[in-house]
């Protein structure tokens, strides 16, 4: 039962990271365009967002695999 709770906690954390990353990415892009920041900052923001999405994808994949193994 503790593993199932850990899996749910990891999935919840990944969902929060996905939502926060998307909001920060969209907000940062809009703010950067409004302030006229150089394009290199947009690329930096894009790479940070990719890192957040990649981390969440890995965590969700591991939680999914663990859930499938527990179901057998």
PDB file of N, CA and C in Angstrom:
ATOM      1  N   UNK A   1       0.817  -1.187   0.000  1.00  0.00           N
ATOM      2  CA  UNK A   1       0.000   0.000   0.000  1.00  0.00           C
ATOM      3  C   UNK A   1       0.865   1.257   0.000  1.00  0.00           C
ATOM      4  N   UNK A   2       2.018   1.188   0.652  1.00  0.00           N
ATOM      5  CA  UNK A   2       2.900   2.354   0.693  1.00  0.00           C
ATOM      6  C   UNK A   2       3.427   2.683  -0.701  1.00  0.00           C
ATOM      7  N   UNK A   3       3.676   1.643  -1.519  1.00  0.00           N
ATOM      8  CA  UNK A   3       4.152   1.889  -2.874  1.00  0.00           C
ATOM      9  C   UNK A   3       3.087   2.594  -3.715  1.00  0.00           C
ATOM     10  N   UNK A   4       1.841   2.197  -3.519  1.00  0.00           N
ATOM     11  CA  UNK A   4       0.754   2.819  -4.279  1.00  0.00           C
ATOM     12  C   UNK A   4       0.620   4.292  -3.896  1.00  0.00           C
ATOM     13  N   UNK A   5       0.774   4.601  -2.612  1.00  0.00           N
ATOM     14  CA  UNK A   5       0.708   5.984  -2.148  1.00  0.00           C
ATOM     15  C   UNK A   5       1.873   6.786  -2.725  1.00  0.00           C
ATOM     16  N   UNK A   6       3.050   6.173  -2.765  1.00  0.00           N
ATOM     17  CA  UNK A   6       4.227   6.845  -3.339  1.00  0.00           C
ATOM     18  C   UNK A   6       4.029   7.099  -4.825  1.00  0.00           C
ATOM     19  N   UNK A   7       3.443   6.149  -5.525  1.00  0.00           N
ATOM     20  CA  UNK A   7       3.179   6.306  -6.956  1.00  0.00           C
ATOM     21  C   UNK A   7       2.209   7.459  -7.190  1.00  0.00           C
ATOM     22  N   UNK A   8       1.164   7.540  -6.373  1.00  0.00           N
ATOM     23  CA  UNK A   8       0.204   8.635  -6.508  1.00  0.00           C
ATOM     24  C   UNK A   8       0.830   9.981  -6.197  1.00  0.00           C
ATOM     25  N   UNK A   9       1.689  10.009  -5.197  1.00  0.00           N
ATOM     26  CA  UNK A   9       2.375  11.253  -4.839  1.00  0.00           C
ATOM     27  C   UNK A   9       3.295  11.708  -5.968  1.00  0.00           C
ATOM     28  N   UNK A  10       4.021  10.775  -6.558  1.00  0.00           N
ATOM     29  CA  UNK A  10       4.909  11.121  -7.676  1.00  0.00           C
ATOM     30  C   UNK A  10       4.118  11.629  -8.878  1.00  0.00           C
ATOM     31  N   UNK A  11       2.998  10.973  -9.170  1.00  0.00           N
ATOM     32  CA  UNK A  11       2.172  11.400 -10.300  1.00  0.00           C
ATOM     33  C   UNK A  11       1.586  12.792 -10.041  1.00  0.00           C
ATOM     34  N   UNK A  12       1.173  13.042  -8.803  1.00  0.00           N
ATOM     35  CA  UNK A  12       0.634  14.353  -8.448  1.00  0.00           C
ATOM     36  C   UNK A  12       1.695  15.436  -8.583  1.00  0.00           C
ATOM     37  N   UNK A  13       2.917  15.132  -8.127  1.00  0.00           N
ATOM     38  CA  UNK A  13       4.016  16.098  -8.243  1.00  0.00           C
ATOM     39  C   UNK A  13       4.328  16.388  -9.710  1.00  0.00           C
ATOM     40  N   UNK A  14       4.302  15.349 -10.544  1.00  0.00           N
ATOM     41  CA  UNK A  14       4.562  15.540 -11.969  1.00  0.00           C
ATOM     42  C   UNK A  14       3.470  16.400 -12.604  1.00  0.00           C
ATOM     43  N   UNK A  15       2.228  16.199 -12.200  1.00  0.00           N
ATOM     44  CA  UNK A  15       1.132  17.006 -12.736  1.00  0.00           C
ATOM     45  C   UNK A  15       1.286  18.475 -12.340  1.00  0.00           C
ATOM     46  N   UNK A  16       1.697  18.706 -11.104  1.00  0.00           N
ATOM     47  CA  UNK A  16       1.914  20.083 -10.648  1.00  0.00           C
ATOM     48  C   UNK A  16       3.047  20.730 -11.432  1.00  0.00           C
ATOM     49  N   UNK A  17       4.116  19.966 -11.674  1.00  0.00           N
ATOM     50  CA  UNK A  17       5.250  20.501 -12.439  1.00  0.00           C
ATOM     51  C   UNK A  17       4.823  20.822 -13.867  1.00  0.00           C
ATOM     52  N   UNK A  18       4.006  19.985 -14.476  1.00  0.00           N
ATOM     53  CA  UNK A  18       3.543  20.239 -15.838  1.00  0.00           C
ATOM     54  C   UNK A  18       2.734  21.534 -15.897  1.00  0.00           C
ATOM     55  N   UNK A  19       1.806  21.701 -14.967  1.00  0.00           N
ATOM     56  CA  UNK A  19       0.967  22.898 -14.964  1.00  0.00           C
ATOM     57  C   UNK A  19       1.807  24.145 -14.692  1.00  0.00           C
ATOM     58  N   UNK A  20       2.685  24.075 -13.693  1.00  0.00           N
ATOM     59  CA  UNK A  20       3.518  25.232 -13.346  1.00  0.00           C
ATOM     60  C   UNK A  20       4.467  25.584 -14.485  1.00  0.00           C
ATOM     61  N   UNK A  21       5.049  24.574 -15.120  1.00  0.00           N
ATOM     62  CA  UNK A  21       5.960  24.819 -16.238  1.00  0.00           C
ATOM     63  C   UNK A  21       5.228  25.491 -17.389  1.00  0.00           C
ATOM     64  N   UNK A  22       4.033  25.011 -17.685  1.00  0.00           N
ATOM     65  CA  UNK A  22       3.275  25.592 -18.794  1.00  0.00           C
ATOM     66  C   UNK A  22       2.901  27.041 -18.508  1.00  0.00           C
ATOM     67  N   UNK A  23       2.451  27.312 -17.279  1.00  0.00           N
ATOM     68  CA  UNK A  23       2.075  28.676 -16.934  1.00  0.00           C
ATOM     69  C   UNK A  23       3.275  29.619 -16.957  1.00  0.00           C
ATOM     70  N   UNK A  24       4.392  29.166 -16.396  1.00  0.00           N
ATOM     71  CA  UNK A  24       5.598  29.999 -16.400  1.00  0.00           C
ATOM     72  C   UNK A  24       6.131  30.205 -17.815  1.00  0.00           C
ATOM     73  N   UNK A  25       6.045  29.182 -18.630  1.00  0.00           N
ATOM     74  CA  UNK A  25       6.529  29.270 -20.009  1.00  0.00           C
ATOM     75  C   UNK A  25       5.689  30.274 -20.800  1.00  0.00           C
ATOM     76  N   UNK A  26       4.373  30.146 -20.681  1.00  0.00           N
ATOM     77  CA  UNK A  26       3.495  31.066 -21.407  1.00  0.00           C
ATOM     78  C   UNK A  26       3.626  32.492 -20.879  1.00  0.00           C
ATOM     79  N   UNK A  27       3.656  32.630 -19.571  1.00  0.00           N
ATOM     80  CA  UNK A  27       3.794  33.954 -18.977  1.00  0.00           C
ATOM     81  C   UNK A  27       5.130  34.595 -19.297  1.00  0.00           C
ATOM     82  N   UNK A  28       6.195  33.794 -19.228  1.00  0.00           N
ATOM     83  CA  UNK A  28       7.518  34.315 -19.551  1.00  0.00           C
ATOM     84  C   UNK A  28       7.650  34.715 -21.005  1.00  0.00           C
ATOM     85  N   UNK A  29       7.040  33.942 -21.884  1.00  0.00           N
ATOM     86  CA  UNK A  29       7.077  34.289 -23.307  1.00  0.00           C
ATOM     87  C   UNK A  29       6.317  35.581 -23.579  1.00  0.00           C
ATOM     88  N   UNK A  30       5.158  35.709 -22.967  1.00  0.00           N
ATOM     89  CA  UNK A  30       4.373  36.931 -23.162  1.00  0.00           C
ATOM     90  C   UNK A  30       5.093  38.141 -22.579  1.00  0.00           C
ATOM     91  N   UNK A  31       5.662  37.977 -21.397  1.00  0.00           N
ATOM     92  CA  UNK A  31       6.373  39.082 -20.754  1.00  0.00           C
ATOM     93  C   UNK A  31       7.629  39.465 -21.533  1.00  0.00           C
ATOM     94  N   UNK A  32       8.345  38.455 -22.020  1.00  0.00           N
ATOM     95  CA  UNK A  32       9.540  38.734 -22.812  1.00  0.00           C
ATOM     96  C   UNK A  32       9.223  39.472 -24.097  1.00  0.00           C
ATOM     97  N   UNK A  33       8.125  39.094 -24.744  1.00  0.00           N
ATOM     98  CA  UNK A  33       7.704  39.796 -25.952  1.00  0.00           C
ATOM     99  C   UNK A  33       7.251  41.214 -25.664  1.00  0.00           C
ATOM    100  N   UNK A  34       6.585  41.381 -24.550  1.00  0.00           N
ATOM    101  CA  UNK A  34       6.103  42.717 -24.174  1.00  0.00           C
ATOM    102  C   UNK A  34       7.266  43.650 -23.816  1.00  0.00           C
ATOM    103  N   UNK A  35       8.283  43.096 -23.146  1.00  0.00           N
ATOM    104  CA  UNK A  35       9.435  43.908 -22.743  1.00  0.00           C
ATOM    105  C   UNK A  35      10.484  44.045 -23.836  1.00  0.00           C
ATOM    106  N   UNK A  36      10.357  43.253 -24.887  1.00  0.00           N
ATOM    107  CA  UNK A  36      11.312  43.307 -25.987  1.00  0.00           C
ATOM    108  C   UNK A  36      12.659  42.694 -25.639  1.00  0.00           C
ATOM    109  N   UNK A  37      12.643  41.626 -24.840  1.00  0.00           N
ATOM    110  CA  UNK A  37      13.889  40.962 -24.467  1.00  0.00           C
ATOM    111  C   UNK A  37      14.504  40.257 -25.676  1.00  0.00           C
ATOM    112  N   UNK A  38      15.823  40.068 -25.679  1.00  0.00           N
ATOM    113  CA  UNK A  38      16.468  39.369 -26.801  1.00  0.00           C
ATOM    114  C   UNK A  38      15.974  37.932 -26.946  1.00  0.00           C
ATOM    115  N   UNK A  39      16.106  37.425 -28.142  1.00  0.00           N
ATOM    116  CA  UNK A  39      15.625  36.083 -28.465  1.00  0.00           C
ATOM    117  C   UNK A  39      16.364  35.020 -27.652  1.00  0.00           C
ATOM    118  N   UNK A  40      17.589  35.258 -27.264  1.00  0.00           N
ATOM    119  CA  UNK A  40      18.346  34.247 -26.520  1.00  0.00           C
ATOM    120  C   UNK A  40      17.675  33.936 -25.184  1.00  0.00           C
ATOM    121  N   UNK A  41      16.975  34.907 -24.599  1.00  0.00           N
ATOM    122  CA  UNK A  41      16.245  34.643 -23.365  1.00  0.00           C
ATOM    123  C   UNK A  41      15.021  33.771 -23.628  1.00  0.00           C
ATOM    124  N   UNK A  42      14.435  33.919 -24.776  1.00  0.00           N
ATOM    125  CA  UNK A  42      13.311  33.057 -25.149  1.00  0.00           C
ATOM    126  C   UNK A  42      13.788  31.615 -25.293  1.00  0.00           C
ATOM    127  N   UNK A  43      14.963  31.431 -25.904  1.00  0.00           N
ATOM    128  CA  UNK A  43      15.512  30.082 -26.028  1.00  0.00           C
ATOM    129  C   UNK A  43      15.851  29.494 -24.661  1.00  0.00           C
ATOM    130  N   UNK A  44      16.371  30.311 -23.777  1.00  0.00           N
ATOM    131  CA  UNK A  44      16.675  29.848 -22.427  1.00  0.00           C
ATOM    132  C   UNK A  44      15.401  29.403 -21.719  1.00  0.00           C
ATOM    133  N   UNK A  45      14.351  30.181 -21.859  1.00  0.00           N
ATOM    134  CA  UNK A  45      13.067  29.832 -21.271  1.00  0.00           C
ATOM    135  C   UNK A  45      12.507  28.548 -21.897  1.00  0.00           C
ATOM    136  N   UNK A  46      12.668  28.401 -23.209  1.00  0.00           N
ATOM    137  CA  UNK A  46      12.203  27.192 -23.891  1.00  0.00           C
ATOM    138  C   UNK A  46      12.947  25.959 -23.400  1.00  0.00           C
ATOM    139  N   UNK A  47      14.250  26.061 -23.235  1.00  0.00           N
ATOM    140  CA  UNK A  47      15.026  24.914 -22.755  1.00  0.00           C
ATOM    141  C   UNK A  47      14.699  24.569 -21.311  1.00  0.00           C
ATOM    142  N   UNK A  48      14.433  25.567 -20.489  1.00  0.00           N
ATOM    143  CA  UNK A  48      14.016  25.307 -19.105  1.00  0.00           C
ATOM    144  C   UNK A  48      12.671  24.584 -19.089  1.00  0.00           C
ATOM    145  N   UNK A  49      11.757  25.007 -19.957  1.00  0.00           N
ATOM    146  CA  UNK A  49      10.456  24.348 -20.050  1.00  0.00           C
ATOM    147  C   UNK A  49      10.607  22.915 -20.540  1.00  0.00           C
ATOM    148  N   UNK A  50      11.467  22.698 -21.517  1.00  0.00           N
ATOM    149  CA  UNK A  50      11.711  21.335 -21.989  1.00  0.00           C
ATOM    150  C   UNK A  50      12.253  20.450 -20.873  1.00  0.00           C
ATOM    151  N   UNK A  51      13.125  21.016 -20.055  1.00  0.00           N
ATOM    152  CA  UNK A  51      13.658  20.256 -18.921  1.00  0.00           C
ATOM    153  C   UNK A  51      12.564  19.878 -17.937  1.00  0.00           C
ATOM    154  N   UNK A  52      11.674  20.813 -17.635  1.00  0.00           N
ATOM    155  CA  UNK A  52      10.561  20.512 -16.735  1.00  0.00           C
ATOM    156  C   UNK A  52       9.625  19.462 -17.302  1.00  0.00           C
ATOM    157  N   UNK A  53       9.311  19.581 -18.589  1.00  0.00           N
ATOM    158  CA  UNK A  53       8.431  18.593 -19.221  1.00  0.00           C
ATOM    159  C   UNK A  53       9.100  17.219 -19.300  1.00  0.00           C
ATOM    160  N   UNK A  54      10.392  17.185 -19.583  1.00  0.00           N
ATOM    161  CA  UNK A  54      11.110  15.908 -19.646  1.00  0.00           C
ATOM    162  C   UNK A  54      11.123  15.240 -18.273  1.00  0.00           C
ATOM    163  N   UNK A  55      11.385  16.013 -17.220  1.00  0.00           N
ATOM    164  CA  UNK A  55      11.393  15.447 -15.871  1.00  0.00           C
ATOM    165  C   UNK A  55      10.025  14.856 -15.546  1.00  0.00           C
ATOM    166  N   UNK A  56       8.964  15.595 -15.842  1.00  0.00           N
ATOM    167  CA  UNK A  56       7.613  15.120 -15.551  1.00  0.00           C
ATOM    168  C   UNK A  56       7.289  13.869 -16.354  1.00  0.00           C
ATOM    169  N   UNK A  57       7.715  13.820 -17.602  1.00  0.00           N
ATOM    170  CA  UNK A  57       7.466  12.641 -18.432  1.00  0.00           C
ATOM    171  C   UNK A  57       8.165  11.415 -17.864  1.00  0.00           C
ATOM    172  N   UNK A  58       9.397  11.579 -17.423  1.00  0.00           N
ATOM    173  CA  UNK A  58      10.134  10.458 -16.837  1.00  0.00           C
ATOM    174  C   UNK A  58       9.465   9.986 -15.559  1.00  0.00           C
ATOM    175  N   UNK A  59       9.052  10.904 -14.697  1.00  0.00           N
ATOM    176  CA  UNK A  59       8.398  10.532 -13.445  1.00  0.00           C
ATOM    177  C   UNK A  59       7.074   9.829 -13.722  1.00  0.00           C
ATOM    178  N   UNK A  60       6.294  10.337 -14.662  1.00  0.00           N
ATOM    179  CA  UNK A  60       5.023   9.697 -14.989  1.00  0.00           C
ATOM    180  C   UNK A  60       5.218   8.316 -15.597  1.00  0.00           C
ATOM    181  N   UNK A  61       6.235   8.157 -16.428  1.00  0.00           N
ATOM    182  CA  UNK A  61       6.513   6.846 -17.019  1.00  0.00           C
ATOM    183  C   UNK A  61       6.888   5.839 -15.938  1.00  0.00           C
ATOM    184  N   UNK A  62       7.730   6.268 -14.994  1.00  0.00           N
ATOM    185  CA  UNK A  62       8.128   5.371 -13.902  1.00  0.00           C
ATOM    186  C   UNK A  62       6.940   5.017 -13.020  1.00  0.00           C
ATOM    187  N   UNK A  63       6.055   5.975 -12.760  1.00  0.00           N
ATOM    188  CA  UNK A  63       4.861   5.707 -11.960  1.00  0.00           C
ATOM    189  C   UNK A  63       3.931   4.747 -12.701  1.00  0.00           C
ATOM    190  N   UNK A  64       3.791   4.929 -14.002  1.00  0.00           N
ATOM    191  CA  UNK A  64       2.953   4.042 -14.800  1.00  0.00           C
ATOM    192  C   UNK A  64       3.491   2.611 -14.780  1.00  0.00           C
ATOM    193  N   UNK A  65       4.815   2.475 -14.941  1.00  0.00           N
ATOM    194  CA  UNK A  65       5.417   1.138 -14.914  1.00  0.00           C
ATOM    195  C   UNK A  65       5.249   0.479 -13.555  1.00  0.00           C
ATOM    196  N   UNK A  66       5.450   1.252 -12.489  1.00  0.00           N
ATOM    197  CA  UNK A  66       5.291   0.708 -11.149  1.00  0.00           C
ATOM    198  C   UNK A  66       3.849   0.277 -10.919  1.00  0.00           C
ATOM    199  N   UNK A  67       2.903   1.062 -11.402  1.00  0.00           N
ATOM    200  CA  UNK A  67       1.499   0.713 -11.272  1.00  0.00           C
ATOM    201  C   UNK A  67       1.143  -0.565 -12.024  1.00  0.00           C
ATOM    202  N   UNK A  68       1.724  -0.736 -13.173  1.00  0.00           N
ATOM    203  CA  UNK A  68       1.477  -1.976 -13.946  1.00  0.00           C
ATOM    204  C   UNK A  68       2.080  -3.176 -13.261  1.00  0.00           C
ATOM    205  N   UNK A  69       3.261  -3.007 -12.662  1.00  0.00           N
ATOM    206  CA  UNK A  69       3.902  -4.125 -11.962  1.00  0.00           C
ATOM    207  C   UNK A  69       3.109  -4.520 -10.705  1.00  0.00           C
ATOM    208  N   UNK A  70       2.530  -3.544 -10.012  1.00  0.00           N
ATOM    209  CA  UNK A  70       1.735  -3.832  -8.817  1.00  0.00           C
ATOM    210  C   UNK A  70       0.430  -4.519  -9.177  1.00  0.00           C
ATOM    211  N   UNK A  71      -0.085  -4.274 -10.364  1.00  0.00           N
ATOM    212  CA  UNK A  71      -1.350  -4.854 -10.783  1.00  0.00           C
ATOM    213  C   UNK A  71      -1.267  -6.315 -11.144  1.00  0.00           C
ATOM    214  N   UNK A  72      -0.085  -6.836 -11.358  1.00  0.00           N
ATOM    215  CA  UNK A  72       0.060  -8.244 -11.777  1.00  0.00           C
ATOM    216  C   UNK A  72      -0.140  -9.190 -10.638  1.00  0.00           C
TER     217      UNK A  72
END
